[in-house]
XYZ file of C-alpha atoms in Angstrom:
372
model
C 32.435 -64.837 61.756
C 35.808 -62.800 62.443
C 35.289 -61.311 65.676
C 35.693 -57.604 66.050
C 38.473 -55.911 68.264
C 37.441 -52.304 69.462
C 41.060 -50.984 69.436
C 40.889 -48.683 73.014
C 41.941 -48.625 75.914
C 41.873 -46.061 79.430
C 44.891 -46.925 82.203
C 46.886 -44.670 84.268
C 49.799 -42.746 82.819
C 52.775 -41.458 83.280
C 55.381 -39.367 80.513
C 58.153 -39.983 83.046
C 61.432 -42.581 82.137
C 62.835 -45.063 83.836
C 66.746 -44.097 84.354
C 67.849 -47.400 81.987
C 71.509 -46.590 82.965
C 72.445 -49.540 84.670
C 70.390 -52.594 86.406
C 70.399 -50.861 90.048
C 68.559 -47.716 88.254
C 66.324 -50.118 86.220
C 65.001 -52.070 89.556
C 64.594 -49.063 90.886
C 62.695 -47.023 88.105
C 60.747 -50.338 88.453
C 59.352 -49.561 92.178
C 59.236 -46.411 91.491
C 56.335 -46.603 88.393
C 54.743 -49.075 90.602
C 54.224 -46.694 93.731
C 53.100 -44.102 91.298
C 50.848 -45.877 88.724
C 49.291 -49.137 90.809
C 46.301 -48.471 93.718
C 47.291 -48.310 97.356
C 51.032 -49.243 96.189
C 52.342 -45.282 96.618
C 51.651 -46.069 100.678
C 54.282 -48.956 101.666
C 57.716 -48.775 101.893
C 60.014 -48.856 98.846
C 62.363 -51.293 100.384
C 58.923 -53.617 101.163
C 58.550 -54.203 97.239
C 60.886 -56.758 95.962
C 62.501 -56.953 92.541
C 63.122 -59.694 90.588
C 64.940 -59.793 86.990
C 63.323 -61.885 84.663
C 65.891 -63.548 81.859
C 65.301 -64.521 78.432
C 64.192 -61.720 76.297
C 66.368 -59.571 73.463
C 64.112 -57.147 72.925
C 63.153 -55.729 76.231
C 64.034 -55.852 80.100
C 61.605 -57.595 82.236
C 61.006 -57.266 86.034
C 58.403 -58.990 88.347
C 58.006 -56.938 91.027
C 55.771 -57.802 94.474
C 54.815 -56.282 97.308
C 56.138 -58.251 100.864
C 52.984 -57.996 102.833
C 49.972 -58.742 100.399
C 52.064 -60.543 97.599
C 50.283 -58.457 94.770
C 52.645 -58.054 92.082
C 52.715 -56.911 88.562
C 55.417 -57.250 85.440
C 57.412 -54.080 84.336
C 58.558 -54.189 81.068
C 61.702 -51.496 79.855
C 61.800 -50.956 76.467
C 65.055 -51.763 74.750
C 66.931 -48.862 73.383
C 65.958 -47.520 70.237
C 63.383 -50.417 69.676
C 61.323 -47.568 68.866
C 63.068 -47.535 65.361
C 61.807 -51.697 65.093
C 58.196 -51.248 66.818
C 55.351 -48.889 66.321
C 55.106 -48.066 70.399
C 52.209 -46.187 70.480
C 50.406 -49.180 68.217
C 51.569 -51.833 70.091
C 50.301 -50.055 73.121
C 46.842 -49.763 72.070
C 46.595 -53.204 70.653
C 48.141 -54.808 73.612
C 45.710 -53.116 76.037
C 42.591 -53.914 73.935
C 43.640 -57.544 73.633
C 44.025 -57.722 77.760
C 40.048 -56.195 77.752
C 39.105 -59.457 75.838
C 41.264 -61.555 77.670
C 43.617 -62.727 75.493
C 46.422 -61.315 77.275
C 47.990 -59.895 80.195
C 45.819 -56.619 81.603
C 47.502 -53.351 81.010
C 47.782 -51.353 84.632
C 49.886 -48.460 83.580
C 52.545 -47.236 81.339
C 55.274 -44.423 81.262
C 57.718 -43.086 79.434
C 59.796 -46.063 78.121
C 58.053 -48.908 79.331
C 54.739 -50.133 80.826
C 53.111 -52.167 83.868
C 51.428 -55.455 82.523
C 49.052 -57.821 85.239
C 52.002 -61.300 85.593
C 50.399 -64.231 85.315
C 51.619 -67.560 87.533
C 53.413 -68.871 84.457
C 56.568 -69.895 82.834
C 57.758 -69.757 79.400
C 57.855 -72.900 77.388
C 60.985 -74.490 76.692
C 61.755 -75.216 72.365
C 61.363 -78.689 73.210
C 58.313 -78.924 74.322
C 56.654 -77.203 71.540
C 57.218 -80.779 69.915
C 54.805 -82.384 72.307
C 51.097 -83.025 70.943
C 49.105 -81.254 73.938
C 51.462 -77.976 73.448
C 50.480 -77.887 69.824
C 47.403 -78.240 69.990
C 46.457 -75.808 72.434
C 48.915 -73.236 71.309
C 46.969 -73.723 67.859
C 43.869 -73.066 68.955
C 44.927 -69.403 70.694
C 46.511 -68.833 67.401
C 43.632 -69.631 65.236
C 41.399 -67.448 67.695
C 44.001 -64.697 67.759
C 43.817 -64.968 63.709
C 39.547 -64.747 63.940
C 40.376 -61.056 65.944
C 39.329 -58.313 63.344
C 41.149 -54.680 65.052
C 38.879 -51.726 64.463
C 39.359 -48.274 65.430
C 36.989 -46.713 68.670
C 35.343 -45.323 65.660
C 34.117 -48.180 64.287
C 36.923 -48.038 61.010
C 38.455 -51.568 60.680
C 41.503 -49.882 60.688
C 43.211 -48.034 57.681
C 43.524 -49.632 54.479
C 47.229 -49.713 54.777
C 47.307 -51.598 58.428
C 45.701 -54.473 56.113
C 48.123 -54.977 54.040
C 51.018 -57.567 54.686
C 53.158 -56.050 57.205
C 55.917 -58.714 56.727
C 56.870 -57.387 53.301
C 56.819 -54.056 53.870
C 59.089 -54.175 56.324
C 61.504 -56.617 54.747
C 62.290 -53.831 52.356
C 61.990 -50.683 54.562
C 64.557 -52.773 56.404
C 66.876 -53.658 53.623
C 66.977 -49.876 52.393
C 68.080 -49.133 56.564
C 70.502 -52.605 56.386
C 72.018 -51.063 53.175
C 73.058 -48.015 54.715
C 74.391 -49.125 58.568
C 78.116 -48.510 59.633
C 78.843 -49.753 62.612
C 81.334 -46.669 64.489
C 82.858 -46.652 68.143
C 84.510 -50.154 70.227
C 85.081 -52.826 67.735
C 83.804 -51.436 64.865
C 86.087 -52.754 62.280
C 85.051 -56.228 63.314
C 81.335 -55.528 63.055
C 81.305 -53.929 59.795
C 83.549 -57.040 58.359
C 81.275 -59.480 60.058
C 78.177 -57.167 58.602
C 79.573 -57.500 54.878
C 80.004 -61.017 55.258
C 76.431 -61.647 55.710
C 76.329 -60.544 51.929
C 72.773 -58.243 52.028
C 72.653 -57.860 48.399
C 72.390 -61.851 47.712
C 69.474 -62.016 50.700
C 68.060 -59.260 48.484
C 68.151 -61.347 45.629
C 66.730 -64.283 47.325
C 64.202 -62.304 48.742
C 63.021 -61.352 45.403
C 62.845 -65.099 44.749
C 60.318 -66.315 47.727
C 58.053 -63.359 47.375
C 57.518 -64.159 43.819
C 56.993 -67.263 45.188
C 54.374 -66.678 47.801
C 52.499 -64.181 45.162
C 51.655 -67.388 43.422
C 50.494 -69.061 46.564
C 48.205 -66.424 48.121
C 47.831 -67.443 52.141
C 44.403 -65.956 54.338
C 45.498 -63.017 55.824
C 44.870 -62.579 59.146
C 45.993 -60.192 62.436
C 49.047 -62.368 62.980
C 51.425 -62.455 66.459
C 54.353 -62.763 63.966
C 56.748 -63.475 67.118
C 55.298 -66.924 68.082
C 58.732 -68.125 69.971
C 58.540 -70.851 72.923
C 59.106 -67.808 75.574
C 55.870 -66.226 74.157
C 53.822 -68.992 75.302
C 53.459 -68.950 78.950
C 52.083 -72.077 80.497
C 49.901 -71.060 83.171
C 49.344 -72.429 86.674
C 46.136 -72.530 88.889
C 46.523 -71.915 92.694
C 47.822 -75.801 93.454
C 50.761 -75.377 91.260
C 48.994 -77.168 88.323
C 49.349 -76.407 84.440
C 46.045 -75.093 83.904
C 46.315 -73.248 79.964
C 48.710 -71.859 77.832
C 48.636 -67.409 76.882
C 50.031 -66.375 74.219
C 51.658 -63.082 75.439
C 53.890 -59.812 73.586
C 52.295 -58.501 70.333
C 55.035 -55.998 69.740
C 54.926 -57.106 66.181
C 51.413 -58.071 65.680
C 49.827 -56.902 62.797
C 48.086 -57.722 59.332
C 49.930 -61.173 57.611
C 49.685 -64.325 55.458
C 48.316 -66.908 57.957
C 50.745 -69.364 55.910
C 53.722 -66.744 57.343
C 52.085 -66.660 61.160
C 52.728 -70.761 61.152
C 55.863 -70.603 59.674
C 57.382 -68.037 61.714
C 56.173 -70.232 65.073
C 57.338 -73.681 63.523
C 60.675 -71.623 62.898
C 61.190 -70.912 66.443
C 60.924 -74.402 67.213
C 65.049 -74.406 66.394
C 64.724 -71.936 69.413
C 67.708 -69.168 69.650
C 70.481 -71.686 68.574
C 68.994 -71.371 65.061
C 69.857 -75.304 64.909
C 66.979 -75.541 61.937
C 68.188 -79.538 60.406
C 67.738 -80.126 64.061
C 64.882 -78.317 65.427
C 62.847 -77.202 62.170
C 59.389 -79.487 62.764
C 59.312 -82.655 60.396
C 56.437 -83.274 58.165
C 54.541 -85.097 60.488
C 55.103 -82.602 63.383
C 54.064 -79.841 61.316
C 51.253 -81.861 60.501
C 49.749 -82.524 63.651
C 50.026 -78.884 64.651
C 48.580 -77.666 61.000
C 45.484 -80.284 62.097
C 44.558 -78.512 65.317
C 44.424 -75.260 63.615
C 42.557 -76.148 60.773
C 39.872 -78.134 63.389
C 39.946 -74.507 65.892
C 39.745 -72.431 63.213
C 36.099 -74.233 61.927
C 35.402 -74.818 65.436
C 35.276 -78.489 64.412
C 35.308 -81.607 66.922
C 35.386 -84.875 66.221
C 36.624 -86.632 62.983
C 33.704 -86.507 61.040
C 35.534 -83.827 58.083
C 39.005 -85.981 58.797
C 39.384 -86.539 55.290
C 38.691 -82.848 54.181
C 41.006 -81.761 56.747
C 44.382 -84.156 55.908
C 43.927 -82.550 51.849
C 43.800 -78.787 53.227
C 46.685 -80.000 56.009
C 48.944 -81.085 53.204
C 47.821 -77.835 51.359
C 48.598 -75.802 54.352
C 51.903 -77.588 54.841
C 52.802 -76.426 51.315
C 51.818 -72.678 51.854
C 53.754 -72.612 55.301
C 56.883 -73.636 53.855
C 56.466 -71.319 50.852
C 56.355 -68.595 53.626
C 59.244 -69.619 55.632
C 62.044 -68.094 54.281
C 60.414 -64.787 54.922
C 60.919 -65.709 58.857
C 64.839 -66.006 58.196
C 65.015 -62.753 55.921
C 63.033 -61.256 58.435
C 64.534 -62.207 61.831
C 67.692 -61.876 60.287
C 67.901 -58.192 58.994
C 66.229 -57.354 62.645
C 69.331 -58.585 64.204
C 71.675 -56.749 61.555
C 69.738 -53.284 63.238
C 69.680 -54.858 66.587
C 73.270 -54.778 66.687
C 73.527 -51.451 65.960
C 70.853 -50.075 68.306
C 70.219 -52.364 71.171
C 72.533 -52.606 74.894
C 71.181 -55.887 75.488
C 73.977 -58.704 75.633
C 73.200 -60.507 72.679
C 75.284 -61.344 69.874
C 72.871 -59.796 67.172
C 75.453 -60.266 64.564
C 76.015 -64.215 64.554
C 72.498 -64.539 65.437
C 71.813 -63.081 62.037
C 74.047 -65.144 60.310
C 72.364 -68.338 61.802
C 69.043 -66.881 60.412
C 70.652 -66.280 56.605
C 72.395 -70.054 57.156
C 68.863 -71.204 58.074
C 67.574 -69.236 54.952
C 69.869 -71.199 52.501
C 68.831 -74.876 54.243
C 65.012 -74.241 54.320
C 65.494 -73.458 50.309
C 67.687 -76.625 50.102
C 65.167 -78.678 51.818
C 61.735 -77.782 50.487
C 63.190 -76.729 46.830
C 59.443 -75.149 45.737
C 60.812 -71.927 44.583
């Protein structure tokens, strides 16, 4: 039985910003929503709390931030500029808190303006290459299979509106192309961009897009509340107090919402490539895929043993089909995100190529699994 998610949540709150100006402002925005928002935190000394600047992510700023004399500490997370255009903020907040409640995240301890206080867990991100390895996959598939059994419902008992249920991942795909369509890059090197941005050739991805969603209307997938941003730095493996790996948390559901299981998987097995977007290289083989596609198929029928074995390798090579149906949608997808990213975002990324490796990546999965 789906298990319900009462979508709710009660923290303390602030409407005030954090000055994003520059990294000195940012730290100290950082202490600042600490001492204001966390218990007992508002009576040490600001220059007792210690910063930290966690690297790795394009869509937001991340600082760790701990207290010198008890060691508490908690994550601040800055929201990237204008990813308010990208996410659904005051969703994302909701659903993030109510997912902490159950414990399937990080606790929510306070949010502000343009960002938010999360509990940090004793963790590090997992690196592309060990998503490969047969432990990682299979306890990374059985979060995601229980994060697909979550069913969000409103305080009021409504399972969410109608609309929330539909497929987010092609509805935005084409709210996106209409905004992609229309983009002019102005100010510092904007001649370059707007070559580099006509080069990627939209209206072809358009055309292609048309393509795999015919595609994947013939091959209907379960759908499911999906993470839809499954990358290796998503996955935290956690530590217990000795310094040992103790379980993996899935973590960020900025763009969680209603999809295709079949999408879900392929989006995750796409970020195996990691940010080089390397996909003959880092794409998963048939037999990787397969191993992974196993340990959701045995979490998500709470199954042990090898009893239904048989049962499971047919729906595994079934499921291997629908996944790679779906996983062009993860290249059109990614890759128009990074077309607006360059536009909006002041993180040091290079949104432009990175969306060219994801249309490049779009062309080879077609070449290699030729279904369409």
């Amino acid at each position: 039985m789906p298990r319900p998610l009462k979508l709710a949540i009660s923290c303390p709150a602030t409407n005030k910003n954090v000055d994003m100006s520059s990294e000195k402002s940012q730290r100290s925005g950082a202490k600042k929503m600490c001492a204001t928002l966390l218990p007992g935190w508002n009576e040490v000394p600001e220059h007792t709390i210690e910063v930290t600047k966690i690297t790795g992510g394009i869509t937001n700023i991340l600082y760790k931030v701990e207290r010198s004399d008890t060691k508490e500490n908690a994550l601040v997370r800055l929201y990237g500029l204008n990813t308010e255009k990208l996410i659904d903020r005051e969703k994302e907040i909701v659903l993030f808190g109510s997912l902490g409640n159950v414990g399937f995240g990080p606790q929510l301890l306070g949010t502000f303006g343009n960002g938010r206080i999360e509990q940090f867990f004793k963790a590090r991100p997992l690196e592309p290459s060990e998503m490969t390895e047969e432990s990682r996959q299979e306890a990374i598939a059985q979060k995601l299979a229980e994060l697909h059994d979550f069913q969000p419902e409103s305080d009021n008992g409504d399972e969410s509106a109608s609309e929330k249920r539909r497929p987010v991942v092609f509805r935005t795909i084409e709210k996106w192309f209409q905004e992609v369509d229309q983009m002019r890059f102005s100010g510092d090197g904007a001649f370059e961009k707007n070559e580099l941005l006509k080069k990627l050739n939209i209206k072809s991805i358009k055309s292609t897009y048309a393509r795999v969603k015919e595609a994947c209307d013939r091959l209907p997938s379960t759908l499911v509340f999906a993470h839809n941003d499954l990358l290796c730095g998503n996955v935290l493996l956690v530590f217990d107090e000795d310094d040992s790996p103790s379980d993996v948390r899935i973590i960020d559901y900025e763009y969680a919402g209603f999809n295709p299981r079949a999408y879900d998987i392929a989006n995750h097995f796409c970020e195996y490539a990691g940010f080089d977007a390397d996909f003959a290289k880092g794409y998963p083989d048939r037999d990787v895929q397969g191993n992974f596609l196993k340990a959701y198929l045995g979490a998500e029928r709470g199954e042990e043993g090898v009893e239904s074995a048989e049962i499971r390798d047919f729906e595994v090579d079934k499921m291997f089909t629908e996944v790679n149906v779906y996983a062009p949608l993860a290249h059109i997808y990614w890759g128009l995100w990074s077309c607006m990213q360059a536009l909006y975002s002041s993180i040091d990324f290079n949104f432009l190529d990175y969306a060219r490796l994801r249309f490049e990546g779009l062309k080879w999965h077609l070449q290699q699994y030729p279904t369409l």
